[in-house]
Short mmCIF file of C-alpha atoms in Angstrom, two decimals:
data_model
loop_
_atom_site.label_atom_id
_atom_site.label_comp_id
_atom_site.label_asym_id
_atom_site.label_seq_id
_atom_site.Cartn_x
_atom_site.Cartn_y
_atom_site.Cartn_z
CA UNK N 1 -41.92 -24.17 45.92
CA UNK N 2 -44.58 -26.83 47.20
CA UNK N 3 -48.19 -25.84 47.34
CA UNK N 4 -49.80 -25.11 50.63
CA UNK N 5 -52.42 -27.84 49.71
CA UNK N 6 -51.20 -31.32 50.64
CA UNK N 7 -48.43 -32.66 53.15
CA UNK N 8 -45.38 -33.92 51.76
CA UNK N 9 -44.96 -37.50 52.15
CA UNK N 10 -41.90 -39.14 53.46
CA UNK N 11 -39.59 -41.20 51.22
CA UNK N 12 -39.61 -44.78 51.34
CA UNK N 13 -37.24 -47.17 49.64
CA UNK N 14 -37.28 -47.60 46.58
CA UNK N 15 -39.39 -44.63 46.46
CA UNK N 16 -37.87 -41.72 45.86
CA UNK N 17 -34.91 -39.66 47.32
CA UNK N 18 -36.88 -36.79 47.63
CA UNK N 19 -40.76 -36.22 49.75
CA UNK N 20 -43.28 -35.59 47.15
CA UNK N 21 -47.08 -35.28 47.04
CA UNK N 22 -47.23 -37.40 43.60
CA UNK N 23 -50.54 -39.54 44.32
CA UNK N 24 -49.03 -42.96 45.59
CA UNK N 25 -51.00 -45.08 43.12
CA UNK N 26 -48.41 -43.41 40.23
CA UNK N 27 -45.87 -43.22 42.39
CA UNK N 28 -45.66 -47.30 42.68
CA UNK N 29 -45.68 -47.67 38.99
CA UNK N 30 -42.33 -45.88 38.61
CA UNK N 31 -38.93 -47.41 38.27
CA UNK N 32 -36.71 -45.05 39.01
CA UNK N 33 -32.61 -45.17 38.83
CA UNK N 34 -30.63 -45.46 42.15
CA UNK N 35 -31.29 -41.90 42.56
CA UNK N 36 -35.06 -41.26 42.22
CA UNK N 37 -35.41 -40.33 39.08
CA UNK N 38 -37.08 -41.73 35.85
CA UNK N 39 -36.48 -40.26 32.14
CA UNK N 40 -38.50 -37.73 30.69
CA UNK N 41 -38.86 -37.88 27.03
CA UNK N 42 -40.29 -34.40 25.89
CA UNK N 43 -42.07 -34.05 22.57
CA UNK N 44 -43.91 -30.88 20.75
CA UNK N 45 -47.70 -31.71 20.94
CA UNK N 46 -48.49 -30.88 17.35
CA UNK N 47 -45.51 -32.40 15.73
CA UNK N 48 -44.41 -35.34 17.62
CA UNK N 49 -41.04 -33.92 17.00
CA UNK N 50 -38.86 -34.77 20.01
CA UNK N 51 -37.19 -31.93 21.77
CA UNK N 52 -35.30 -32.82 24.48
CA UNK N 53 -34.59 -35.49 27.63
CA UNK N 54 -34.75 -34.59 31.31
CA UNK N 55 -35.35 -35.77 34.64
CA UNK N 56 -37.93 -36.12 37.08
CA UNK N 57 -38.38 -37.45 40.16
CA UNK N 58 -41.88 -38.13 42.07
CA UNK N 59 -42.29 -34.45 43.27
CA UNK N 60 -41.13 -32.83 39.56
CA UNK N 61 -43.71 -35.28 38.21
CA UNK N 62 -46.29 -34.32 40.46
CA UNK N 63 -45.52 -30.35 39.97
CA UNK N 64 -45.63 -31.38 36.25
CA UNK N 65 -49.25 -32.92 36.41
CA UNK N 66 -51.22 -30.60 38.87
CA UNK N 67 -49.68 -26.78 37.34
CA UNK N 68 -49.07 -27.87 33.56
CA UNK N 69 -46.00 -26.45 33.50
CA UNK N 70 -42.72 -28.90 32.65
CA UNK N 71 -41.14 -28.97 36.14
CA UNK N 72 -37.78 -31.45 36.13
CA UNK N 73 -34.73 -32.38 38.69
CA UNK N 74 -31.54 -30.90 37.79
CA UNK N 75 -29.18 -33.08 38.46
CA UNK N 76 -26.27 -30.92 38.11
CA UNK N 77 -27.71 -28.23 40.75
CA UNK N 78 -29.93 -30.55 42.54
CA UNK N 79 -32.64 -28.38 42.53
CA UNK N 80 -35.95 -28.59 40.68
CA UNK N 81 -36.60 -26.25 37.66
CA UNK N 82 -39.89 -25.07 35.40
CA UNK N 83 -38.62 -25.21 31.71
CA UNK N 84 -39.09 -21.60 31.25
CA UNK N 85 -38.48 -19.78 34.43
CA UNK N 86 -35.23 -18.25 33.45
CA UNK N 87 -35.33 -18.73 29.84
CA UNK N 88 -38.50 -17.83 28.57
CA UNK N 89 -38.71 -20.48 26.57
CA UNK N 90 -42.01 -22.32 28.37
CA UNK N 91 -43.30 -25.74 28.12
CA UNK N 92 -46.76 -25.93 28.57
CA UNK N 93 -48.07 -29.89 29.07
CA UNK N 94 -51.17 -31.19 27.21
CA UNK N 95 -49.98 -34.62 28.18
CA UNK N 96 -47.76 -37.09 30.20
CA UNK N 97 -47.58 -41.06 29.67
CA UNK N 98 -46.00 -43.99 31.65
CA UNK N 99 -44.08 -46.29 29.01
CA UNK N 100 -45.21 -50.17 30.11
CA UNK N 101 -41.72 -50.68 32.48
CA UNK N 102 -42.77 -47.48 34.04
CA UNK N 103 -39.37 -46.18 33.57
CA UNK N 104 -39.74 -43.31 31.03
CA UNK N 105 -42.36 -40.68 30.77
CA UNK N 106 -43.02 -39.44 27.59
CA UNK N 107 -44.47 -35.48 28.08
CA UNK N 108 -46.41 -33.51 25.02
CA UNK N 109 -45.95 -30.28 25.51
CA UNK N 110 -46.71 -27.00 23.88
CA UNK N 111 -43.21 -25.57 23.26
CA UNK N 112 -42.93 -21.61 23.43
CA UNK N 113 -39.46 -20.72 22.05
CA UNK N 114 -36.30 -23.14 21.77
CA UNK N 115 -36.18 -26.43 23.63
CA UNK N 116 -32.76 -26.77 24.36
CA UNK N 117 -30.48 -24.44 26.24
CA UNK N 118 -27.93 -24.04 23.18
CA UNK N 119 -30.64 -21.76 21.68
CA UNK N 120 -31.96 -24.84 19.51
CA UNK N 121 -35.64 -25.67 18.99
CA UNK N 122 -34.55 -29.25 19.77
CA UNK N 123 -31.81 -30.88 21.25
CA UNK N 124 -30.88 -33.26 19.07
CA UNK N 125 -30.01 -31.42 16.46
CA UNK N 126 -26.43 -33.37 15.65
CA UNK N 127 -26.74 -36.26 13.22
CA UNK N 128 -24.97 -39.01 13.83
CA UNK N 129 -23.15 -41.61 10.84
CA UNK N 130 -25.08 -44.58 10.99
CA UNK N 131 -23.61 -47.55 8.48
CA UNK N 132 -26.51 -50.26 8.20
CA UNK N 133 -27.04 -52.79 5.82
CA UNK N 134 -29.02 -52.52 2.84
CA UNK N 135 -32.41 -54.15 3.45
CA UNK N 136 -33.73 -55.97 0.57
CA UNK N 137 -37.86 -55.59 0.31
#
């Protein structure tokens, strides 16, 4: 639910698809996709381990950075959603970067409970085969 505290500005193209309060200045460093939204690469603050990959678009972003809670866009219910709310299993942000294309955010977050929805700590918990060649030193 938006806070009482600042109008919502209207979207403006290629801005995104959705009004948000996200302080313009950050909002015209993004590159989102066709749809608004820019990766989301969440990590565990004191490990580094990563934990999972969302989405956010300007207003999830802003929610993100002004209550310090991990707010993304669901895609699949096109709704927002604090990592947490239902779940119990919080995310609680002690930082958020802008990679240098400004399409990926990379969020450090202390992680209360499992990450992903499968009941994991992480998501990527399947290893993949990888055949590479042997590097000589």
């Amino acid at each position: 639910m938006p806070a009482p505290d600042a109008p919502l500005n209207g979207a403006t193209a290629p801005g995104p698809a959705r009004p948000s309060r996200l302080d313009p200045a950050i909002a015209a460093r993004l590159r989102r996709t066709p749809d608004g939204l820019v990766a989301a690469v969440v990590r565990a603050h004191d490990s580094g381990e990563v934990l999972m990959v969302a989405w956010m678009d300007d207003e999830a972003l802003h929610r993100t950075l002004t209550t310090g809670r991990a707010t993304y866009w669901s895609r699949s219910r096109g709704e927002y959603w604090v990592k947490g709310a239902t779940s119990g299993n919080h995310q609680y942000v002690r930082s958020v970067a802008l990679d240098c294309d400004g399409d990926a955010l990379l969020v450090s977050v202390e992680q209360v409970g499992a990450a992903c929805h499968t009941g994991q700590r992480t998501c990527f918990f399947t290893d993949l085969p990888v055949s590479s060649p042997e590097v000589t030193p």
